[in-house]
XYZ file of C-alpha atoms in Angstrom:
541
model
C 0.000 0.000 0.000
C 1.177 3.454 -0.723
C -0.398 6.507 0.732
C -0.513 7.896 -2.750
C -1.877 4.875 -4.470
C -5.228 6.575 -4.736
C -8.677 5.278 -3.997
C -8.882 1.579 -3.214
C -5.224 0.597 -2.851
C -4.709 -2.863 -4.387
C -2.291 -5.197 -2.575
C -1.769 -7.202 -5.752
C -0.788 -4.083 -7.663
C 1.365 -3.181 -4.668
C 3.159 -6.498 -5.054
C 3.645 -5.778 -8.746
C 5.018 -2.323 -7.933
C 7.473 -3.854 -5.516
C 8.661 -6.274 -8.175
C 9.153 -3.447 -10.663
C 11.141 -1.389 -8.191
C 13.250 -4.358 -7.215
C 14.197 -4.802 -10.849
C 15.003 -1.107 -11.198
C 16.860 -0.580 -7.940
C 18.288 -4.003 -7.074
C 19.052 -6.249 -10.045
C 20.321 -8.991 -7.761
C 16.770 -9.340 -6.348
C 15.217 -10.150 -9.721
C 14.185 -13.602 -8.549
C 12.249 -12.248 -5.605
C 10.662 -9.630 -7.850
C 9.493 -12.267 -10.292
C 7.866 -14.241 -7.477
C 6.061 -11.166 -6.181
C 4.947 -10.251 -9.678
C 3.657 -13.761 -10.293
C 1.605 -13.610 -7.114
C 0.126 -10.291 -8.179
C -0.488 -11.253 -11.789
C -2.103 -14.560 -10.865
C -5.119 -12.662 -9.498
C -5.739 -10.803 -12.769
C -4.609 -13.527 -15.169
C -8.222 -14.426 -15.992
C -8.748 -10.958 -17.411
C -5.569 -10.969 -19.507
C -5.975 -11.517 -23.230
C -4.622 -14.805 -24.567
C -2.199 -14.635 -27.554
C -4.615 -16.494 -29.793
C -7.395 -13.987 -29.093
C -5.804 -11.021 -30.926
C -8.953 -10.447 -32.887
C -11.022 -9.687 -29.771
C -12.048 -6.177 -28.824
C -10.087 -4.018 -26.385
C -12.764 -4.438 -23.704
C -11.558 -8.015 -23.122
C -7.966 -6.951 -22.669
C -6.269 -6.380 -19.338
C -4.092 -3.261 -19.561
C -0.472 -3.320 -18.656
C 0.401 -1.355 -15.568
C 3.138 1.217 -15.332
C 5.358 1.789 -12.314
C 2.810 4.235 -10.952
C 0.216 1.480 -10.660
C -1.997 2.953 -13.397
C -2.542 1.807 -16.943
C -0.150 3.179 -19.502
C -3.054 3.236 -21.980
C -5.856 5.636 -20.945
C -8.320 3.958 -23.297
C -7.706 0.554 -21.717
C -7.840 2.006 -18.227
C -11.308 3.299 -18.982
C -12.547 -0.284 -19.198
C -11.055 -1.385 -15.864
C -13.646 -2.349 -13.255
C -13.652 0.231 -10.413
C -15.926 -1.867 -8.210
C -13.408 -4.513 -7.223
C -11.542 -3.957 -4.011
C -8.502 -6.090 -4.714
C -9.229 -9.528 -6.048
C -11.772 -11.787 -7.620
C -13.717 -12.218 -10.820
C -15.080 -8.855 -12.019
C -18.469 -10.493 -12.381
C -18.574 -11.754 -8.800
C -19.863 -9.912 -5.760
C -16.584 -10.250 -3.860
C -15.505 -6.872 -2.594
C -18.637 -5.050 -3.733
C -21.090 -5.500 -0.863
C -22.362 -2.219 0.494
C -19.702 -0.118 -1.252
C -20.602 3.446 -2.070
C -19.584 5.026 -5.373
C -15.929 5.930 -5.288
C -16.693 9.403 -6.529
C -18.042 10.200 -3.083
C -14.553 9.779 -1.636
C -12.788 12.108 -4.067
C -13.154 15.058 -1.711
C -10.583 13.524 0.631
C -7.156 13.980 -0.958
C -4.451 11.437 -0.246
C -1.689 12.292 2.190
C 1.226 11.463 -0.060
C 2.062 10.031 -3.447
C 4.066 7.386 -5.252
C 7.341 8.608 -6.697
C 8.515 5.984 -9.172
C 12.217 5.859 -9.725
C 11.848 5.376 -13.478
C 9.662 6.462 -16.350
C 6.112 5.148 -16.601
C 6.708 2.582 -19.333
C 4.809 -0.651 -19.917
C 6.140 -3.712 -18.156
C 6.600 -6.875 -20.228
C 4.952 -10.118 -19.220
C 6.631 -12.020 -16.423
C 6.322 -15.809 -16.795
C 4.485 -17.502 -13.899
C 6.496 -19.369 -11.299
C 5.594 -22.687 -9.693
C 5.998 -21.464 -6.126
C 4.847 -17.868 -5.912
C 5.236 -16.298 -2.508
C 1.887 -15.467 -0.860
C 0.967 -11.907 -0.048
C 0.778 -11.243 3.666
C 2.463 -12.805 6.650
C 1.574 -15.037 9.589
C 0.815 -13.572 12.989
C -1.935 -11.267 11.761
C -4.243 -11.830 14.711
C -5.820 -8.877 16.478
C -3.624 -8.353 19.564
C -4.761 -6.725 22.813
C -3.746 -3.155 23.520
C -1.558 -4.072 26.475
C 0.853 -5.734 24.075
C 1.660 -2.248 22.816
C 1.867 0.095 25.827
C 3.009 2.967 23.639
C 2.857 3.801 19.971
C 6.379 4.262 18.616
C 7.104 6.981 16.109
C 9.168 5.322 13.453
C 11.953 7.273 11.745
C 13.426 6.651 8.311
C 16.216 4.107 8.447
C 18.087 5.239 5.368
C 17.848 6.790 1.944
C 18.181 3.592 -0.123
C 15.434 1.205 -1.241
C 13.730 -0.772 1.517
C 14.077 -4.532 1.790
C 10.688 -5.195 0.205
C 11.428 -2.983 -2.783
C 9.035 -0.134 -1.937
C 10.128 3.300 -3.001
C 11.586 5.246 -0.053
C 9.004 7.968 -0.706
C 6.222 5.452 -0.103
C 7.783 4.303 3.160
C 8.219 7.902 4.232
C 4.587 8.714 3.411
C 3.443 5.854 5.621
C 5.692 7.013 8.452
C 4.411 10.560 8.059
C 0.835 9.310 8.281
C 1.662 7.183 11.315
C 3.333 10.178 12.976
C 0.226 12.315 12.423
C -2.046 9.608 13.821
C 0.167 9.004 16.841
C 0.653 12.698 17.610
C -3.020 13.547 17.318
C -3.952 10.506 19.431
C -1.643 11.738 22.183
C -3.041 15.278 21.996
C -6.597 13.873 22.175
C -5.994 12.077 25.486
C -4.884 8.611 24.377
C -6.738 5.553 23.013
C -8.914 5.068 26.097
C -10.407 8.574 26.095
C -10.822 8.642 22.326
C -12.539 5.226 22.393
C -14.943 6.479 25.074
C -15.961 9.486 22.973
C -16.206 7.335 19.852
C -18.436 4.825 21.633
C -20.709 7.613 22.855
C -20.984 9.096 19.355
C -21.826 5.700 17.845
C -24.328 5.025 20.629
C -26.175 8.203 19.674
C -25.868 7.881 15.891
C -25.917 4.092 15.352
C -27.197 2.281 18.457
C -28.028 -0.809 16.380
C -24.361 -1.113 15.451
C -23.277 -1.444 19.082
C -26.197 -3.724 19.923
C -24.931 -6.181 17.319
C -21.539 -6.457 19.015
C -20.856 -8.695 22.027
C -19.922 -7.297 25.407
C -21.288 -4.656 27.730
C -20.462 -0.951 27.146
C -17.236 -1.148 29.176
C -16.002 -4.148 27.176
C -16.929 -2.496 23.890
C -15.026 0.674 24.777
C -12.002 -1.395 25.753
C -12.051 -3.225 22.415
C -12.356 0.086 20.529
C -9.277 1.329 22.374
C -7.453 -1.865 21.398
C -8.449 -1.375 17.766
C -7.266 2.239 17.628
C -3.940 1.285 19.202
C -3.479 -1.613 16.806
C -4.341 0.505 13.773
C -1.826 3.236 14.567
C 0.887 0.804 15.602
C 0.683 -1.167 12.325
C 0.293 1.782 9.974
C 3.785 1.215 8.561
C 3.092 -2.471 7.744
C 0.533 -2.588 4.894
C 0.322 -6.405 4.469
C -0.338 -6.911 8.176
C -2.764 -3.995 8.239
C -4.764 -5.329 5.290
C -4.874 -8.846 6.714
C -5.962 -7.658 10.169
C -8.699 -5.421 8.778
C -9.905 -8.253 6.571
C -10.206 -10.524 9.612
C -12.108 -7.774 11.412
C -14.483 -7.526 8.462
C -15.206 -11.240 8.685
C -15.946 -10.976 12.402
C -18.231 -7.973 11.899
C -20.086 -9.798 9.143
C -20.654 -12.719 11.518
C -22.116 -10.231 14.001
C -24.654 -9.171 11.367
C -23.159 -5.722 10.769
C -24.296 -4.051 7.539
C -21.642 -2.074 5.699
C -23.768 1.068 5.532
C -23.716 1.083 9.331
C -19.962 1.662 9.195
C -20.066 4.789 7.035
C -20.399 7.035 10.064
C -17.398 5.555 11.891
C -14.740 7.562 10.052
C -16.357 10.917 10.747
C -17.152 9.903 14.335
C -13.537 8.873 14.898
C -12.197 12.178 13.586
C -14.689 14.045 15.778
C -13.724 11.961 18.821
C -10.117 13.015 18.212
C -10.932 16.685 17.708
C -13.202 16.893 20.752
C -10.385 15.824 23.065
C -7.962 18.555 22.011
C -7.497 22.077 23.239
C -9.091 24.837 21.126
C -7.081 25.379 17.973
C -5.020 22.189 18.366
C -6.935 20.192 15.756
C -5.185 20.631 12.429
C -6.195 19.933 8.864
C -3.423 17.364 8.419
C -4.699 15.465 11.490
C -8.217 15.375 10.033
C -6.899 14.370 6.619
C -4.734 11.558 8.006
C -7.547 9.982 10.025
C -10.110 10.226 7.229
C -7.683 8.833 4.656
C -6.807 5.963 7.003
C -10.452 5.106 7.586
C -11.194 5.305 3.857
C -8.781 2.450 3.156
C -9.543 0.587 6.364
C -13.225 0.547 5.456
C -12.518 -1.037 2.076
C -10.353 -3.763 3.608
C -13.017 -4.459 6.243
C -15.687 -4.787 3.553
C -13.474 -7.150 1.575
C -13.007 -9.378 4.632
C -16.738 -9.390 5.228
C -17.475 -10.629 1.736
C -15.138 -13.583 2.236
C -17.343 -15.067 4.976
C -19.594 -16.482 2.274
C -16.688 -18.422 0.788
C -14.601 -19.595 3.726
C -15.184 -20.479 7.404
C -14.587 -17.806 9.985
C -12.123 -18.690 12.760
C -11.415 -16.571 15.826
C -8.122 -16.460 17.701
C -8.557 -16.207 21.463
C -6.266 -15.807 24.448
C -6.686 -17.666 27.717
C -7.101 -15.043 30.453
C -8.011 -17.416 33.290
C -7.584 -21.137 33.994
C -9.220 -22.484 37.148
C -8.756 -26.174 38.004
C -11.946 -26.903 39.969
C -11.361 -30.657 40.304
C -8.564 -33.022 39.357
C -10.293 -33.710 36.052
C -12.219 -30.486 35.443
C -11.266 -26.895 34.685
C -13.116 -23.668 33.975
C -11.365 -21.471 31.404
C -12.093 -17.933 30.285
C -10.998 -16.832 26.834
C -10.974 -13.389 25.248
C -11.373 -13.277 21.448
C -9.188 -10.730 19.695
C -12.119 -9.858 17.433
C -15.868 -9.629 18.161
C -17.336 -13.124 18.349
C -21.139 -13.355 18.381
C -22.989 -16.311 19.822
C -26.366 -16.994 21.360
C -26.522 -18.460 24.869
C -26.974 -22.213 24.568
C -25.009 -22.604 21.330
C -21.756 -24.503 21.018
C -18.565 -23.868 19.048
C -15.565 -25.974 18.086
C -12.170 -25.370 19.653
C -8.649 -26.232 18.532
C -5.506 -26.205 20.685
C -1.953 -25.885 19.407
C -0.901 -29.243 20.859
C -3.513 -31.120 18.804
C -3.684 -29.323 15.444
C -6.564 -30.127 13.147
C -8.773 -31.621 15.872
C -11.815 -29.502 16.724
C -13.753 -30.380 19.887
C -17.245 -28.938 20.556
C -17.912 -27.084 23.823
C -20.762 -24.824 24.874
C -19.709 -21.368 26.097
C -21.086 -20.574 29.546
C -20.868 -16.806 29.174
C -23.420 -14.297 27.955
C -22.688 -11.859 25.094
C -24.653 -9.075 26.784
C -22.637 -9.389 29.999
C -19.036 -9.315 28.746
C -16.898 -10.343 25.790
C -15.376 -13.428 27.444
C -15.969 -17.055 26.499
C -16.235 -19.393 29.486
C -15.541 -23.090 28.981
C -16.288 -25.992 31.336
C -14.054 -28.898 30.363
C -13.820 -32.354 31.883
C -10.977 -34.666 30.779
C -10.743 -38.425 31.121
C -7.050 -38.413 30.133
C -4.229 -35.884 29.943
C -4.110 -36.041 26.144
C -6.392 -34.835 23.384
C -8.142 -31.489 23.270
C -9.935 -31.877 26.616
C -6.832 -33.186 28.373
C -4.773 -30.295 27.013
C -7.343 -27.725 28.098
C -7.591 -29.144 31.612
C -3.985 -30.124 32.363
C -1.661 -28.252 29.995
C -3.245 -24.861 29.328
C -2.211 -21.651 31.075
C -3.142 -17.944 30.825
C -1.648 -16.434 27.705
C -2.098 -19.548 25.559
C -3.900 -19.233 22.239
C -6.985 -21.245 21.276
C -8.841 -21.104 17.976
C -12.642 -21.110 17.790
C -15.070 -21.685 14.921
C -18.404 -20.088 14.183
C -21.027 -20.952 16.869
C -23.596 -23.604 15.970
C -26.753 -25.126 17.374
C -30.361 -24.102 17.913
C -30.646 -24.824 21.648
C -31.181 -21.164 22.525
C -33.700 -19.176 24.525
C -37.102 -19.132 22.802
C -38.228 -15.889 21.246
C -41.731 -16.414 22.625
C -41.723 -15.004 26.151
C -45.051 -16.485 27.212
C -43.560 -19.867 28.081
C -41.488 -20.827 31.067
C -38.057 -22.446 30.712
C -37.032 -25.759 32.247
C -33.337 -26.683 32.071
C -31.985 -30.107 33.038
C -28.219 -30.606 33.056
C -25.811 -33.348 33.978
C -22.127 -32.811 34.807
C -20.528 -30.124 32.558
C -23.775 -29.938 30.580
C -24.566 -27.139 32.991
C -22.413 -24.780 30.850
C -25.040 -23.875 28.200
C -27.651 -23.591 30.954
C -25.411 -21.163 32.795
C -25.180 -19.117 29.613
C -28.973 -18.923 29.451
C -29.193 -17.901 33.102
C -26.560 -15.213 32.535
C -28.534 -13.879 29.580
C -31.761 -13.791 31.606
C -29.963 -11.865 34.343
C -28.190 -9.447 31.953
C -31.414 -8.585 30.109
C -33.713 -8.644 33.186
C -35.916 -11.214 31.455
C -39.047 -11.894 33.534
C -39.721 -15.433 32.278
C -39.762 -18.182 34.852
C -36.635 -20.349 34.577
C -35.796 -23.461 36.615
C -32.476 -25.312 36.356
C -32.090 -28.846 37.692
C -28.428 -29.847 37.897
C -27.957 -33.570 38.392
C -24.617 -34.678 39.897
C -23.237 -37.859 41.425
C -22.197 -36.374 44.773
C -21.682 -33.022 46.462
C -18.083 -32.725 45.249
C -19.320 -32.376 41.645
C -21.146 -29.114 42.337
C -18.063 -27.219 41.100
C -19.945 -24.088 39.943
C -22.860 -23.849 42.352
C -21.891 -20.455 43.786
C -21.823 -18.752 40.384
C -25.112 -20.383 39.399
C -26.827 -19.227 42.586
C -25.526 -15.683 42.019
C -26.934 -15.623 38.491
C -30.276 -16.977 39.665
C -30.432 -14.261 42.315
C -29.708 -11.586 39.677
C -32.399 -12.843 37.280
C -35.998 -11.790 38.036
C -37.511 -15.308 38.179
C -34.814 -17.982 38.113
C -34.176 -20.953 40.410
C -31.304 -23.457 40.614
C -31.972 -26.904 42.134
C -29.024 -29.307 42.451
C -29.953 -33.007 42.655
C -27.407 -35.371 44.254
C -27.665 -39.003 43.176
C -25.335 -40.693 45.698
C -24.272 -40.173 49.309
C -25.323 -37.348 51.566
C -27.230 -34.783 49.454
C -26.829 -32.091 52.063
C -29.421 -29.325 51.650
C -30.414 -30.531 48.187
C -32.813 -33.198 46.887
C -31.383 -36.687 46.507
C -31.956 -39.412 43.925
C -32.433 -39.266 40.176
C -32.834 -35.888 38.544
C -35.882 -37.105 36.587
C -37.649 -37.994 39.842
C -36.931 -34.520 41.220
C -38.268 -32.907 38.052
C -41.470 -34.952 38.205
C -41.972 -34.140 41.899
C -41.395 -30.432 41.466
C -44.295 -29.582 39.185
C -46.031 -29.889 35.818
C -43.953 -28.918 32.751
C -46.177 -29.426 29.694
C -46.330 -25.663 29.038
C -42.567 -25.099 29.316
C -39.799 -25.159 26.765
C -37.355 -27.798 28.044
C -33.610 -27.905 27.435
C -31.334 -30.901 28.104
C -27.529 -31.074 28.196
C -25.155 -33.681 29.550
C -23.995 -37.236 28.799
C -25.859 -38.895 25.886
C -27.438 -41.601 28.086
C -28.706 -38.993 30.510
C -30.265 -36.989 27.657
C -31.988 -40.057 26.200
C -33.443 -41.269 29.505
C -34.571 -37.805 30.587
C -36.250 -37.112 27.251
C -38.155 -40.399 27.460
C -39.233 -39.692 31.060
C -40.476 -36.217 30.158
C -42.574 -37.540 27.292
C -44.125 -40.063 29.691
C -45.051 -37.094 31.874
C -46.996 -35.577 28.967
C -44.416 -33.147 27.590
C -44.647 -32.896 23.771
C -41.447 -34.003 22.050
C -41.405 -30.754 20.033
C -40.769 -28.798 23.227
C -37.750 -30.847 24.297
C -34.518 -29.353 22.950
C -30.969 -30.681 22.989
C -27.953 -30.769 20.695
C -27.343 -33.955 18.692
C -24.775 -36.216 20.392
C -21.318 -36.464 18.810
């Protein structure tokens, strides 16, 4: 990306530019330039005219690109498709969803420009290579703000070409933009204060946007501060910046965000910066830098959102707490680096580094309206596998990957029915999520949770469950102990306790636990007159 690459900077054209400059400025790097060029050209090869098609019209021809990134033939450039963000078939929808006409952005001039080191002459074809280097780099996850306590102001390292072949003027333009962003952010009070003002502006202008995101207001403001810090810190690294914004776009699309809801963010961010400065301190170059940055960030976010229809979305999370409740059971809390939506009662699949490629389903016990953490209840029979790793070999700071949430065992939309939840062992996790949601939203529906355990030692989460029930308007938790001294709780089978407690034919009933427990409980409930259509549970795996 160059700050002067104009509207809709194209990473593939950027790669081509780098290859051209490598050939001009560093002949010994011709091999690397050819690989970069092949990677860039592979994305537009479908639009390139074949040699045997010389009799076709110019509309079917892909123009050559000069060192400035624009077509050397104005007539051919006129036929280029302006709707594509950076890749894909021009007839596909990829990169087009929700985009406004580019003419509407022309009022915001770029901060800098590309200064090619040679004349703008056509570049001959570069033969494709078998092993083209991919664009981008690993480690593009969305890191927390505390990983970057301060935003460094990078200085030029020399007057010669950079290692990746970018023109020094392009590198300098990026550093100048980063310096403006960092300086203005400091003058405006820092990421935390700016994020607070931005959240307030979005809450007034686009409340539906914030309602679609997980977490309470405090968690949302914290994540906005993280995002602002990350954006400024990575301004000088275009491949990482594009990849990170693309991942953010995928996460926002999963949250149900519409792209037209994001149009206001750029102006609100600039206003949040200006409002925190002393009178007269807000400068035109500050405003220009932030609006230009958002202009490109928006396009990369939209591109990432369109990819969700073609590839699965995966979230990277960090373990922030690991609590070993029993020798074989742990409660973990994870924080996703990007917004992860889920409905209480759903499950997702988790992968640990020690067992790559194996995805194990668990039901989060948290509530999206309460905070942005994912709580897992994991019981392990051995010290190996995904469960064994999570219980015995996982510590705070470890990374865990999570897939898109699944399952329909969620709170019913119809509020006229009561809710009966019956759980066994760690099957209490999705029920806890439902209780947390009832408490966070002050839902007035009656909810009763029966938690069947073998003995008193298995009530590993009873205090948290009782606290949630107390916070919800009409919720009750009833542990049922099958063996030994039940203490203050009912003893025996959980199905007997359910039958003795009341009549449930008008309730929506949710089951979670071992497969045998689910099967026997479902059969017992149907014998009590409960319609099978009102008994909900996930399919056993």
